[in-house]
Amino acid sequence: MQKYFIPKESLEKRIIDNSDAFHIIKVMRNRIGDQILVSDNDKTYLAEIASLENNKVSFEIVKEETGNNEMPVFVTIFQGYPKGDKFEDIIKHSTELGAYEFYGVMMKRSIVKIDEKKKVSKLERFNKIAKEAAEQSYRDILPKVVDIIELKKIDFSSYDYKILCFEESAKQNENSNFKNIIKKLKMNDKVAVVIGPEGGIDESEVKYLESKGFISCALGPRILRTETAAFYVLSSISYEMELK
Amino acid sequence: MQKYFIPKESLEKRIIDNSDAFHIIKVMRNRIGDQILVSDNDKTYLAEIASLENNKVSFEIVKEETGNNEMPVFVTIFQGYPKGDKFEDIIKHSTELGAYEFYGVMMKRSIVKIDEKKKVSKLERFNKIAKEAAEQSYRDILPKVVDIIELKKIDFSSYDYKILCFEESAKQNENSNFKNIIKKLKMNDKVAVVIGPEGGIDESEVKYLESKGFISCALGPRILRTETAAFYVLSSISYEMELK
């Protein structure tokens, strides 16, 4: 069953009239009486379609669903801004894997530059990708792509654990820092994960992050591409905390 | 340092003269005296470039490297053949994450059809992607994309553990089968992992695989896309077995 994150107002009026209506009518080809899941990013409801016309869908609520599909911890991915479409893939799959929110981070070895004008449309697109992935993977909440920002402008003070994914640690056969942290995580902890762009993290950035309380971690013995690191981190946390 | 998987003959002659030579000369812009890693898919050596000319690189061996970057178990990914470029991304990132080999599997809900002629060129391309990913991630061995094959033609009899990634298990809040298997793995075990295509696995296929000894497993409570499942499996195995 398809899930839709809709504005609070839409939920109150029991009407969907944006691109989700297009998706319901044209992509899913739903009919009157079909069931969907709707969420206002707070609660999720099982709903039944009451009418469909001209890109407008009305529905009735059948019952509240008690979802329990969220990670027990809040993982923020601080992704060194990569080239091409990579950040989109990272957002898409990391949303399925349970990430709480994302920042694109301009780091020394980021090659792409994003000006303020571009940033608005980029963030809009990234959040659309997160929404689609959250709906498809039955998330209870909608992860947000908060900002594209310079490393030094980020306030890391509110995080309980701070993980720096560092390929040099893998080369030096470090193999315990990551698991040590994950084993300590408790319900509702806030976890910051910093991942460098393609060229890696500059030494001065490593020092800066360590001064902010980050622990350099290898993610296994192999050198992961920038777009693979978040998948490893999130999968491992899910494996450790969500599976019995 | 860049790693190159080269034919045994190349290693014996100390000469690289294929597309890797192009990569060394034109992409990496190496010079005489620069060091590279070369492997004949058996042993890895530190090598020093002795000459570069017209797409031909000669080298001298400095010393044998004792790599230890391989997973302690052999994981074969049986990927329900997906649409578009997804299988390429799966091969790329799963190679970084330590997969041993791959099969593209034609399943009931696979939409793409591959004829025999197309298959040869597809496999060639897929193996090239695996080679690049293996070199970039410092694998000690080169994972192989063995075949594109129908489900019923696969012989699963030699595997020690058989994991069926099944999204219906996630919907039913099953949360222990996967971890139970991973906790049992021992050095050199052979693990078969079957992942359905986009539309999922048909009920008859689930029954068939269960009759072959597969255990249906949820990979956490969220519904993962077909291209994300292998990342979850491999990351979890690495986390469990390779980190302390």
PDB file of C-alpha atoms in Angstrom, chain A residues 1 68-71 89 92-99 129 132-133 136-139 170-171 173-180 182-183 218-228 231-244, chain B residues 1 68-71 89 92-99 129 132-133 136-139 170-171 173-180 182-183 218-228 231-244:
ATOM      1  CA  MET A   1       0.000   0.000   0.000  1.00  0.00           C
ATOM      2  CA  ASN A  68       7.074   1.579  14.534  1.00  0.00           C
ATOM      3  CA  ASN A  69       9.407   1.876  11.621  1.00  0.00           C
ATOM      4  CA  GLU A  70      11.770   4.509  12.983  1.00  0.00           C
ATOM      5  CA  MET A  71      15.337   3.972  14.128  1.00  0.00           C
ATOM      6  CA  ASP A  89      21.379   8.510  -4.284  1.00  0.00           C
ATOM      7  CA  LYS A  92      17.333   8.143  -1.336  1.00  0.00           C
ATOM      8  CA  HIS A  93      18.911   5.009   0.090  1.00  0.00           C
ATOM      9  CA  SER A  94      19.825   6.526   3.471  1.00  0.00           C
ATOM     10  CA  THR A  95      16.187   7.522   3.904  1.00  0.00           C
ATOM     11  CA  GLU A  96      15.176   3.896   3.360  1.00  0.00           C
ATOM     12  CA  LEU A  97      17.874   2.878   5.821  1.00  0.00           C
ATOM     13  CA  GLY A  98      16.500   5.166   8.535  1.00  0.00           C
ATOM     14  CA  ALA A  99      18.477   8.441   8.509  1.00  0.00           C
ATOM     15  CA  ILE A 129      13.673  12.691  -3.155  1.00  0.00           C
ATOM     16  CA  GLU A 132       9.456   9.749  -2.133  1.00  0.00           C
ATOM     17  CA  ALA A 133      11.929   7.427  -0.407  1.00  0.00           C
ATOM     18  CA  GLN A 136       8.141   4.004  -0.382  1.00  0.00           C
ATOM     19  CA  SER A 137       9.965   2.625   2.655  1.00  0.00           C
ATOM     20  CA  TYR A 138       7.068   3.194   5.112  1.00  0.00           C
ATOM     21  CA  ARG A 139       8.884   5.703   7.286  1.00  0.00           C
ATOM     22  CA  ALA A 170      40.796   1.652   7.368  1.00  0.00           C
ATOM     23  CA  LYS A 171      44.270   1.746   5.839  1.00  0.00           C
ATOM     24  CA  ASN A 173      43.681  -1.380  10.262  1.00  0.00           C
ATOM     25  CA  GLU A 174      41.747   0.470  12.962  1.00  0.00           C
ATOM     26  CA  ASN A 175      38.742  -1.787  13.535  1.00  0.00           C
ATOM     27  CA  SER A 176      37.080  -1.034  16.844  1.00  0.00           C
ATOM     28  CA  ASN A 177      36.107   2.654  17.143  1.00  0.00           C
ATOM     29  CA  PHE A 178      32.880   2.416  15.139  1.00  0.00           C
ATOM     30  CA  LYS A 179      31.509  -0.661  16.868  1.00  0.00           C
ATOM     31  CA  ASN A 180      32.469   0.742  20.279  1.00  0.00           C
ATOM     32  CA  ILE A 182      27.350   1.826  18.155  1.00  0.00           C
ATOM     33  CA  LYS A 183      27.312  -0.570  21.116  1.00  0.00           C
ATOM     34  CA  ALA A 218      37.062   2.802   9.824  1.00  0.00           C
ATOM     35  CA  LEU A 219      34.018   1.118   8.285  1.00  0.00           C
ATOM     36  CA  GLY A 220      35.601  -2.283   7.772  1.00  0.00           C
ATOM     37  CA  PRO A 221      38.963  -2.928   6.084  1.00  0.00           C
ATOM     38  CA  ARG A 222      37.997  -1.886   2.547  1.00  0.00           C
ATOM     39  CA  ILE A 223      38.036   1.689   1.254  1.00  0.00           C
ATOM     40  CA  LEU A 224      34.427   2.757   0.654  1.00  0.00           C
ATOM     41  CA  ARG A 225      33.393   5.353  -1.884  1.00  0.00           C
ATOM     42  CA  THR A 226      31.871   8.513  -0.396  1.00  0.00           C
ATOM     43  CA  GLU A 227      28.365   7.420  -1.453  1.00  0.00           C
ATOM     44  CA  THR A 228      28.668   4.021   0.255  1.00  0.00           C
ATOM     45  CA  PHE A 231      24.778   2.960   3.874  1.00  0.00           C
ATOM     46  CA  TYR A 232      27.331   1.067   5.981  1.00  0.00           C
ATOM     47  CA  VAL A 233      26.739   3.264   9.037  1.00  0.00           C
ATOM     48  CA  LEU A 234      22.938   3.125   8.898  1.00  0.00           C
ATOM     49  CA  SER A 235      22.752  -0.602   8.088  1.00  0.00           C
ATOM     50  CA  SER A 236      25.065  -1.394  11.008  1.00  0.00           C
ATOM     51  CA  ILE A 237      23.025   0.692  13.447  1.00  0.00           C
ATOM     52  CA  SER A 238      19.827  -0.974  12.271  1.00  0.00           C
ATOM     53  CA  TYR A 239      21.439  -4.421  12.533  1.00  0.00           C
ATOM     54  CA  GLU A 240      22.740  -3.704  16.025  1.00  0.00           C
ATOM     55  CA  MET A 241      19.669  -1.988  17.468  1.00  0.00           C
ATOM     56  CA  GLU A 242      16.633  -3.122  15.450  1.00  0.00           C
ATOM     57  CA  LEU A 243      17.287  -6.816  14.925  1.00  0.00           C
ATOM     58  CA  LYS A 244      17.179  -9.357  17.726  1.00  0.00           C
TER      59      LYS A 244
ATOM     60  CA  MET B   1      47.833   4.321  -4.219  1.00  0.00           C
ATOM     61  CA  ASN B  68      43.773  -8.734   4.571  1.00  0.00           C
ATOM     62  CA  ASN B  69      40.863  -6.851   3.128  1.00  0.00           C
ATOM     63  CA  GLU B  70      38.567  -9.763   2.344  1.00  0.00           C
ATOM     64  CA  MET B  71      35.397 -10.706   4.192  1.00  0.00           C
ATOM     65  CA  ASP B  89      25.216   0.354  -8.844  1.00  0.00           C
ATOM     66  CA  LYS B  92      29.795  -1.309  -7.683  1.00  0.00           C
ATOM     67  CA  HIS B  93      28.885  -0.691  -4.052  1.00  0.00           C
ATOM     68  CA  SER B  94      28.551  -4.363  -3.093  1.00  0.00           C
ATOM     69  CA  THR B  95      32.076  -4.937  -4.380  1.00  0.00           C
ATOM     70  CA  GLU B  96      33.316  -2.181  -2.056  1.00  0.00           C
ATOM     71  CA  LEU B  97      31.317  -3.788   0.748  1.00  0.00           C
ATOM     72  CA  GLY B  98      32.976  -7.173   0.230  1.00  0.00           C
ATOM     73  CA  ALA B  99      30.697  -9.359  -1.953  1.00  0.00           C
ATOM     74  CA  ILE B 129      32.514  -2.300 -13.095  1.00  0.00           C
ATOM     75  CA  GLU B 132      37.129  -0.863 -11.059  1.00  0.00           C
ATOM     76  CA  ALA B 133      35.330  -1.049  -7.723  1.00  0.00           C
ATOM     77  CA  GLN B 136      39.372   1.399  -5.808  1.00  0.00           C
ATOM     78  CA  SER B 137      38.376  -0.324  -2.569  1.00  0.00           C
ATOM     79  CA  TYR B 138      41.648  -2.301  -2.207  1.00  0.00           C
ATOM     80  CA  ARG B 139      40.070  -5.734  -2.505  1.00  0.00           C
ATOM     81  CA  ALA B 170       9.492  -6.620   7.386  1.00  0.00           C
ATOM     82  CA  LYS B 171       5.770  -5.846   7.153  1.00  0.00           C
ATOM     83  CA  ASN B 173       7.591  -7.335  12.070  1.00  0.00           C
ATOM     84  CA  GLU B 174       9.836 -10.384  11.777  1.00  0.00           C
ATOM     85  CA  ASN B 175      13.103  -9.160  13.254  1.00  0.00           C
ATOM     86  CA  SER B 176      15.336 -12.038  14.253  1.00  0.00           C
ATOM     87  CA  ASN B 177      15.968 -14.415  11.314  1.00  0.00           C
ATOM     88  CA  PHE B 178      18.708 -12.382   9.668  1.00  0.00           C
ATOM     89  CA  LYS B 179      20.727 -11.720  12.810  1.00  0.00           C
ATOM     90  CA  ASN B 180      20.353 -15.340  13.888  1.00  0.00           C
ATOM     91  CA  ILE B 182      24.781 -13.806  10.730  1.00  0.00           C
ATOM     92  CA  LYS B 183      25.684 -14.658  14.338  1.00  0.00           C
ATOM     93  CA  ALA B 218      13.488  -8.862   7.134  1.00  0.00           C
ATOM     94  CA  LEU B 219      16.311  -6.326   6.923  1.00  0.00           C
ATOM     95  CA  GLY B 220      15.014  -4.005   9.609  1.00  0.00           C
ATOM     96  CA  PRO B 221      11.464  -2.639   9.855  1.00  0.00           C
ATOM     97  CA  ARG B 222      11.555  -0.407   6.781  1.00  0.00           C
ATOM     98  CA  ILE B 223      10.875  -1.557   3.217  1.00  0.00           C
ATOM     99  CA  LEU B 224      14.144  -1.361   1.282  1.00  0.00           C
ATOM    100  CA  ARG B 225      14.363  -0.852  -2.457  1.00  0.00           C
ATOM    101  CA  THR B 226      15.826  -3.796  -4.373  1.00  0.00           C
ATOM    102  CA  GLU B 227      19.122  -1.930  -4.873  1.00  0.00           C
ATOM    103  CA  THR B 228      19.543  -1.219  -1.139  1.00  0.00           C
ATOM    104  CA  PHE B 231      24.184  -3.013   0.978  1.00  0.00           C
ATOM    105  CA  TYR B 232      22.345  -3.782   4.228  1.00  0.00           C
ATOM    106  CA  VAL B 233      23.326  -7.465   4.162  1.00  0.00           C
ATOM    107  CA  LEU B 234      27.009  -6.881   3.392  1.00  0.00           C
ATOM    108  CA  SER B 235      27.405  -3.955   5.817  1.00  0.00           C
ATOM    109  CA  SER B 236      25.849  -5.995   8.610  1.00  0.00           C
ATOM    110  CA  ILE B 237      28.121  -8.979   7.978  1.00  0.00           C
ATOM    111  CA  SER B 238      31.162  -6.703   7.942  1.00  0.00           C
ATOM    112  CA  TYR B 239      29.998  -4.962  11.133  1.00  0.00           C
ATOM    113  CA  GLU B 240      29.398  -8.291  12.874  1.00  0.00           C
ATOM    114  CA  MET B 241      32.518 -10.158  11.724  1.00  0.00           C
ATOM    115  CA  GLU B 242      35.152  -7.572  10.809  1.00  0.00           C
ATOM    116  CA  LEU B 243      34.789  -4.960  13.540  1.00  0.00           C
ATOM    117  CA  LYS B 244      35.740  -5.601  17.136  1.00  0.00           C
TER     118      LYS B 244
END
